[in-house]
Amino acid sequence: MKIHKYDTVIVGAGGAGMRAAIESTKRSRTAVLTKLYPTRSHTGAAQGGMAAALANVEEDNWEWHTFDTIKGGDYLVDQDAAEILAKEAIDAVLDLEKMGLPFNRTPDGTIDQRRFGGHSRNHGEAPVRRSCYAADRTGHMILQTLYQNCVKEGVEFFNEFYVLDQLITEVDGIKKSAGVVAYELATGEIHVFQAKSVIYASGGTGKFFKVTSNAHTLTGDGQAACYRRGLPLEDMEFFQFHPTGIWRMGILLTEGARGEGGILRNKDGERFMEKYAPVMKDLASRDVVSRSIYTEIREGRGCGPEGDHVYLDLTHLPPEQLDAKLPDITEFARTYLGIEPYTDPIPIQPTAHYAMGGIPTNVEGEVLADNDTVVPGLYAAGEVACVSVHGANRLGTNSLLDINVFGRRAGIAAAEYAQKADFVELPEDPASLVVEQVERLRNSTGTERVAELRKELQETMDANVMVFRTEQTIKTAVEKIAELRERYKNVSIQDKGKRFNTDLLEAVELGNLLDLAEVMAVSALARKESRGGHYREDFPNRDDVNFMRHTMAYREVDAAGNDSIRLDYKPVVQTRYQPMERKY
Amino acid sequence: MATPTLEKVDSAAQEASPYITVVFRIRRFNPEVSAEATWQDFAVEIDPKERVLDGLHKIKWDQDGSLTFRRSCAHGICGSDAMRINGKNRLACKTLIKDINPSKPITVEPIKGLTVLKDLVVDMEPFFQAYRDVMPFLITKGNEPTRERLQSAEDRERFDDTTKCILCAACTSSCPVFWNDGQYFGPAAIVNAHRFIFDSRDEAGEQRLEILNDKDGVWRCRTTFNCTDACPRGIEVTKAIQEVKRALITRRF
């Protein structure tokens, strides 16, 4: 076991982690721990753009953006946080441009902007061009630009280091972050990083679904590490299903395709979104569009012999426009489906895309131990966190924005805290939990296989807690997950070595997915209303009286060592926007 | 009623039986077990429309958990899974079985020119070091504008091709010059220098050109076009290298 000491440790090297690192490296001795290489992060898979009311191409202002974000989140958004997001968006985009990001340009040479779902002029009047973009590679450009600037700033990376545990020490009755424990993939060695500040920026957890736009590596490691140490997870029942994933594969086809004029059609060729969202049509918010697609499918208007998908139609757009604005997604259609988007519509279905919930933080990125108390020295930003700027449903282009605004904020706050704080003493035998976990998996002679349990988990999640949910389906999922968690205790791996043991780490990741799936399902069962991405067919309406509140899920362990989930609730911060009925 | 799922489709697909048996012939190496690398064959039932990466996963998940390779996004964006498939550098997640003659064994090896650490995993550090050496970041002088820097659409287009790089190393590890001499910067580093040299906002083109004027720089390129063929992003890598060479001669860019 090796012990390292840094002022600030950042877990994850995607957009939020690297944006934080650029700030914290200037202010404190910083280490970035990533289980991949920095440029492998799933930020790079984001396509359509980053929202900011630059008003480069038409009238816009950040107040409209704030409103759209709150309405898009079905009023579960903390309104003070949404205001910060929309206000700081403008500088966040300009900062990236100055760092070198190659945005598409207007004829005047300014940053070009395009339409995106849920972003509107003057509180819902009509779609507005607010998304700053670089073709359909905006996430790729952000990831590359941030990595380039990390190289410029000399950010210190520990590549292929898996953070498996969060260390917390109680000082005078206050839980404080003491550091993290990491597993080095290349050697199997365990490293303790003592740090004054720790920032989680480790991304989402979409891999508990089967059809997902998420990378294989998005397994909720940061959420799970904090949750296991008794910290809450907020609003985990809210998961976004992106309307346009490639049929059966889940690969993302950007909403920018509809922003450029693409249309969703059912088997009769009907532009069905006109029925569900007369004003915004195909550019309604994602939860609305995904439900509409499945409604079409369930009512027998789906496409193909199984009637299990609909079409994204780009054939009316000029090929030059597709080449210039949507080069990657058109190539995906050619590569993976053998379809030419110039002439043929693309089969799509909703795909599990984004966790609105996560580790609760305040607007400085400080992690909360309960509704009010911060954990000194602990921060989170990006998809792993819940500020909450996305509420019950995130607007497209607000995640690339979130990682930049709150990644920067967390990086500054963590480094400034580290400048004045002392190291917190490490707990006794700090690596014990990780050593025990790794050795148990490596030495297990159990009969259960990781791949089989993961497949069963993904199947139950897709079937029971996806776009449509009922008490009965969620209960089915809860029972199945409990069974899988029990069977997981009997899981074994084939690779017993120390060197690059990805077999071992897939087993660890499955453990994280199982814990988080349980939190999601239990949180969803208790929320007896429909709001944003959480749609209960048995409670189809939003219930502001009983459920205008954030879910806070805690892991409780009894004397016998059995764990269970305790749910609590946190009020939503409302400033100037009263909840209204949500129409697009 | 639950959300419709793909169960029905899967069973229907099985009835039509699109599955074929494919042999993957994989270069295995694990110094914890043996100092020698060996070939190992795995037979896999797979739909030819699936990816080579899907085949590798089937092996890892159902047959041999010790098979080791890097992957993440699985759709050609993250650059983790460059490998040598049937003798050509490709991304495993962007190569469909049907496109590489599955009637014969599909050979899968680590990319060349970088030290193999285990199975298909190589040491990427020399590759990233060459990248860092070309100063791959925007360098400007003077005061920053309060808003964005202006750039015409034409100036933006000038370096568009080289912004697509995902640092997968498929190009660099396909280059015979790089195989013979690991000191050569390699195509990927030059591509990333090109991305800044031809960006109208950047003011350090001369410095980058001097770095690439080094004995291990662009002049080592023998224009074999392996890199262009290997690039999974369709970047005209050899052309970019030629443009850098021309800029070094004319000092115009």
mmCIF file of N, CA and C in Angstrom, chain A residues 83-140:
data_model
loop_
_atom_site.group_PDB
_atom_site.id
_atom_site.type_symbol
_atom_site.label_atom_id
_atom_site.label_comp_id
_atom_site.label_asym_id
_atom_site.label_seq_id
_atom_site.Cartn_x
_atom_site.Cartn_y
_atom_site.Cartn_z
ATOM 1 N N GLU A 83 -30.429 29.631 -11.727
ATOM 2 C CA GLU A 83 -30.090 31.008 -12.081
ATOM 3 C C GLU A 83 -28.573 31.152 -12.262
ATOM 4 N N ILE A 84 -27.821 30.538 -11.352
ATOM 5 C CA ILE A 84 -26.354 30.555 -11.482
ATOM 6 C C ILE A 84 -25.927 29.874 -12.784
ATOM 7 N N LEU A 85 -26.537 28.731 -13.050
ATOM 8 C CA LEU A 85 -26.191 27.981 -14.267
ATOM 9 C C LEU A 85 -26.381 28.851 -15.509
ATOM 10 N N ALA A 86 -27.540 29.472 -15.605
ATOM 11 C CA ALA A 86 -27.854 30.240 -16.816
ATOM 12 C C ALA A 86 -27.022 31.523 -16.912
ATOM 13 N N LYS A 87 -26.802 32.159 -15.767
ATOM 14 C CA LYS A 87 -26.018 33.403 -15.752
ATOM 15 C C LYS A 87 -24.566 33.141 -16.113
ATOM 16 N N GLU A 88 -23.988 32.107 -15.480
ATOM 17 C CA GLU A 88 -22.557 31.832 -15.686
ATOM 18 C C GLU A 88 -22.301 31.091 -16.993
ATOM 19 N N ALA A 89 -23.372 30.674 -17.653
ATOM 20 C CA ALA A 89 -23.228 29.962 -18.929
ATOM 21 C C ALA A 89 -22.454 30.803 -19.935
ATOM 22 N N ILE A 90 -22.754 32.081 -19.932
ATOM 23 C CA ILE A 90 -22.174 32.952 -20.960
ATOM 24 C C ILE A 90 -20.656 32.981 -20.817
ATOM 25 N N ASP A 91 -20.166 33.222 -19.607
ATOM 26 C CA ASP A 91 -18.712 33.206 -19.402
ATOM 27 C C ASP A 91 -18.125 31.808 -19.590
ATOM 28 N N ALA A 92 -18.899 30.790 -19.256
ATOM 29 C CA ALA A 92 -18.380 29.421 -19.398
ATOM 30 C C ALA A 92 -18.078 29.128 -20.870
ATOM 31 N N VAL A 93 -18.984 29.558 -21.755
ATOM 32 C CA VAL A 93 -18.748 29.356 -23.195
ATOM 33 C C VAL A 93 -17.583 30.220 -23.665
ATOM 34 N N LEU A 94 -17.562 31.476 -23.241
ATOM 35 C CA LEU A 94 -16.479 32.377 -23.685
ATOM 36 C C LEU A 94 -15.123 31.883 -23.168
ATOM 37 N N ASP A 95 -15.103 31.350 -21.937
ATOM 38 C CA ASP A 95 -13.851 30.789 -21.404
ATOM 39 C C ASP A 95 -13.348 29.643 -22.281
ATOM 40 N N LEU A 96 -14.269 28.768 -22.676
ATOM 41 C CA LEU A 96 -13.855 27.636 -23.514
ATOM 42 C C LEU A 96 -13.322 28.124 -24.855
ATOM 43 N N GLU A 97 -13.977 29.135 -25.400
ATOM 44 C CA GLU A 97 -13.491 29.678 -26.687
ATOM 45 C C GLU A 97 -12.078 30.199 -26.513
ATOM 46 N N LYS A 98 -11.837 30.880 -25.407
ATOM 47 C CA LYS A 98 -10.494 31.429 -25.174
ATOM 48 C C LYS A 98 -9.479 30.319 -24.912
ATOM 49 N N MET A 99 -9.939 29.212 -24.376
ATOM 50 C CA MET A 99 -9.041 28.064 -24.201
ATOM 51 C C MET A 99 -8.746 27.380 -25.532
ATOM 52 N N GLY A 100 -9.485 27.756 -26.583
ATOM 53 C CA GLY A 100 -9.183 27.203 -27.893
ATOM 54 C C GLY A 100 -10.285 26.397 -28.545
ATOM 55 N N LEU A 101 -11.429 26.267 -27.886
ATOM 56 C CA LEU A 101 -12.466 25.395 -28.437
ATOM 57 C C LEU A 101 -12.918 25.881 -29.815
ATOM 58 N N PRO A 102 -12.866 24.993 -30.807
ATOM 59 C CA PRO A 102 -13.246 25.395 -32.168
ATOM 60 C C PRO A 102 -14.760 25.341 -32.403
ATOM 61 N N PHE A 103 -15.471 26.318 -31.888
ATOM 62 C CA PHE A 103 -16.920 26.394 -32.125
ATOM 63 C C PHE A 103 -17.211 26.661 -33.606
ATOM 64 N N ASN A 104 -18.374 26.223 -34.064
ATOM 65 C CA ASN A 104 -18.856 26.686 -35.372
ATOM 66 C C ASN A 104 -19.111 28.179 -35.287
ATOM 67 N N ARG A 105 -18.981 28.852 -36.415
ATOM 68 C CA ARG A 105 -19.036 30.314 -36.419
ATOM 69 C C ARG A 105 -20.189 30.836 -37.280
ATOM 70 N N THR A 106 -20.654 32.024 -36.927
ATOM 71 C CA THR A 106 -21.631 32.732 -37.751
ATOM 72 C C THR A 106 -20.872 33.459 -38.870
ATOM 73 N N PRO A 107 -21.586 34.004 -39.850
ATOM 74 C CA PRO A 107 -20.898 34.788 -40.887
ATOM 75 C C PRO A 107 -20.112 35.970 -40.298
ATOM 76 N N ASP A 108 -20.507 36.446 -39.130
ATOM 77 C CA ASP A 108 -19.771 37.547 -38.487
ATOM 78 C C ASP A 108 -18.530 37.073 -37.744
ATOM 79 N N GLY A 109 -18.341 35.776 -37.641
ATOM 80 C CA GLY A 109 -17.182 35.258 -36.917
ATOM 81 C C GLY A 109 -17.426 35.005 -35.442
ATOM 82 N N THR A 110 -18.648 35.249 -34.985
ATOM 83 C CA THR A 110 -18.968 34.939 -33.587
ATOM 84 C C THR A 110 -19.378 33.455 -33.476
ATOM 85 N N ILE A 111 -19.572 32.994 -32.246
ATOM 86 C CA ILE A 111 -19.966 31.603 -32.027
ATOM 87 C C ILE A 111 -21.388 31.388 -32.544
ATOM 88 N N ASP A 112 -21.570 30.363 -33.370
ATOM 89 C CA ASP A 112 -22.893 30.083 -33.931
ATOM 90 C C ASP A 112 -23.743 29.358 -32.878
ATOM 91 N N GLN A 113 -25.047 29.460 -33.038
ATOM 92 C CA GLN A 113 -25.968 28.827 -32.087
ATOM 93 C C GLN A 113 -27.109 28.169 -32.832
ATOM 94 N N ARG A 114 -27.632 27.090 -32.247
ATOM 95 C CA ARG A 114 -28.767 26.421 -32.870
ATOM 96 C C ARG A 114 -29.821 26.023 -31.842
ATOM 97 N N ARG A 115 -30.946 25.567 -32.376
ATOM 98 C CA ARG A 115 -32.078 25.227 -31.508
ATOM 99 C C ARG A 115 -31.845 23.906 -30.812
ATOM 100 N N PHE A 116 -32.485 23.761 -29.661
ATOM 101 C CA PHE A 116 -32.412 22.506 -28.924
ATOM 102 C C PHE A 116 -33.679 22.335 -28.102
ATOM 103 N N GLY A 117 -33.942 21.092 -27.711
ATOM 104 C CA GLY A 117 -35.188 20.779 -27.018
ATOM 105 C C GLY A 117 -35.402 21.592 -25.744
ATOM 106 N N GLY A 118 -36.595 22.159 -25.622
ATOM 107 C CA GLY A 118 -36.983 22.825 -24.388
ATOM 108 C C GLY A 118 -36.432 24.226 -24.211
ATOM 109 N N HIS A 119 -35.580 24.667 -25.098
ATOM 110 C CA HIS A 119 -35.018 26.026 -24.986
ATOM 111 C C HIS A 119 -35.873 26.975 -25.826
ATOM 112 N N SER A 120 -36.401 28.009 -25.159
ATOM 113 C CA SER A 120 -37.410 28.821 -25.834
ATOM 114 C C SER A 120 -37.183 30.310 -25.643
ATOM 115 N N ARG A 121 -37.822 31.046 -26.513
ATOM 116 C CA ARG A 121 -37.839 32.505 -26.429
ATOM 117 C C ARG A 121 -38.975 32.928 -25.503
ATOM 118 N N ASN A 122 -38.674 33.860 -24.638
ATOM 119 C CA ASN A 122 -39.693 34.482 -23.796
ATOM 120 C C ASN A 122 -40.671 33.492 -23.163
ATOM 121 N N HIS A 123 -40.124 32.568 -22.363
ATOM 122 C CA HIS A 123 -40.952 31.677 -21.548
ATOM 123 C C HIS A 123 -41.896 30.803 -22.352
ATOM 124 N N GLY A 124 -41.359 30.195 -23.408
ATOM 125 C CA GLY A 124 -42.145 29.171 -24.107
ATOM 126 C C GLY A 124 -42.827 29.607 -25.380
ATOM 127 N N GLU A 125 -42.532 30.826 -25.873
ATOM 128 C CA GLU A 125 -43.227 31.292 -27.078
ATOM 129 C C GLU A 125 -42.875 30.481 -28.315
ATOM 130 N N ALA A 126 -41.562 30.204 -28.478
ATOM 131 C CA ALA A 126 -41.082 29.505 -29.678
ATOM 132 C C ALA A 126 -39.663 29.044 -29.407
ATOM 133 N N PRO A 127 -39.171 28.061 -30.189
ATOM 134 C CA PRO A 127 -37.784 27.629 -29.991
ATOM 135 C C PRO A 127 -36.800 28.785 -30.212
ATOM 136 N N VAL A 128 -35.695 28.753 -29.463
ATOM 137 C CA VAL A 128 -34.684 29.799 -29.596
ATOM 138 C C VAL A 128 -33.335 29.147 -29.884
ATOM 139 N N ARG A 129 -32.481 29.884 -30.585
ATOM 140 C CA ARG A 129 -31.148 29.348 -30.912
ATOM 141 C C ARG A 129 -30.188 29.699 -29.783
ATOM 142 N N ARG A 130 -29.980 28.731 -28.884
ATOM 143 C CA ARG A 130 -29.188 28.975 -27.674
ATOM 144 C C ARG A 130 -27.996 28.026 -27.541
ATOM 145 N N SER A 131 -27.997 26.948 -28.321
ATOM 146 C CA SER A 131 -26.948 25.945 -28.171
ATOM 147 C C SER A 131 -25.698 26.337 -28.969
ATOM 148 N N CYS A 132 -24.591 26.539 -28.247
ATOM 149 C CA CYS A 132 -23.300 26.800 -28.884
ATOM 150 C C CYS A 132 -22.706 25.437 -29.217
ATOM 151 N N TYR A 133 -22.184 25.277 -30.426
ATOM 152 C CA TYR A 133 -21.856 23.922 -30.859
ATOM 153 C C TYR A 133 -20.635 23.890 -31.765
ATOM 154 N N ALA A 134 -20.082 22.693 -31.896
ATOM 155 C CA ALA A 134 -19.046 22.408 -32.881
ATOM 156 C C ALA A 134 -19.519 21.167 -33.616
ATOM 157 N N ALA A 135 -20.155 21.383 -34.755
ATOM 158 C CA ALA A 135 -20.836 20.315 -35.504
ATOM 159 C C ALA A 135 -21.632 19.459 -34.513
ATOM 160 N N ASP A 136 -21.534 18.116 -34.628
ATOM 161 C CA ASP A 136 -22.183 17.265 -33.614
ATOM 162 C C ASP A 136 -21.103 16.599 -32.773
ATOM 163 N N ARG A 137 -20.067 17.385 -32.499
ATOM 164 C CA ARG A 137 -18.924 16.881 -31.735
ATOM 165 C C ARG A 137 -18.604 17.818 -30.580
ATOM 166 N N THR A 138 -19.599 18.484 -30.042
ATOM 167 C CA THR A 138 -19.314 19.506 -29.039
ATOM 168 C C THR A 138 -18.653 18.912 -27.802
ATOM 169 N N GLY A 139 -19.135 17.749 -27.380
ATOM 170 C CA GLY A 139 -18.533 17.116 -26.196
ATOM 171 C C GLY A 139 -17.085 16.727 -26.452
ATOM 172 N N HIS A 140 -16.846 16.173 -27.632
ATOM 173 C CA HIS A 140 -15.473 15.819 -28.029
ATOM 174 C C HIS A 140 -14.571 17.046 -27.972
#
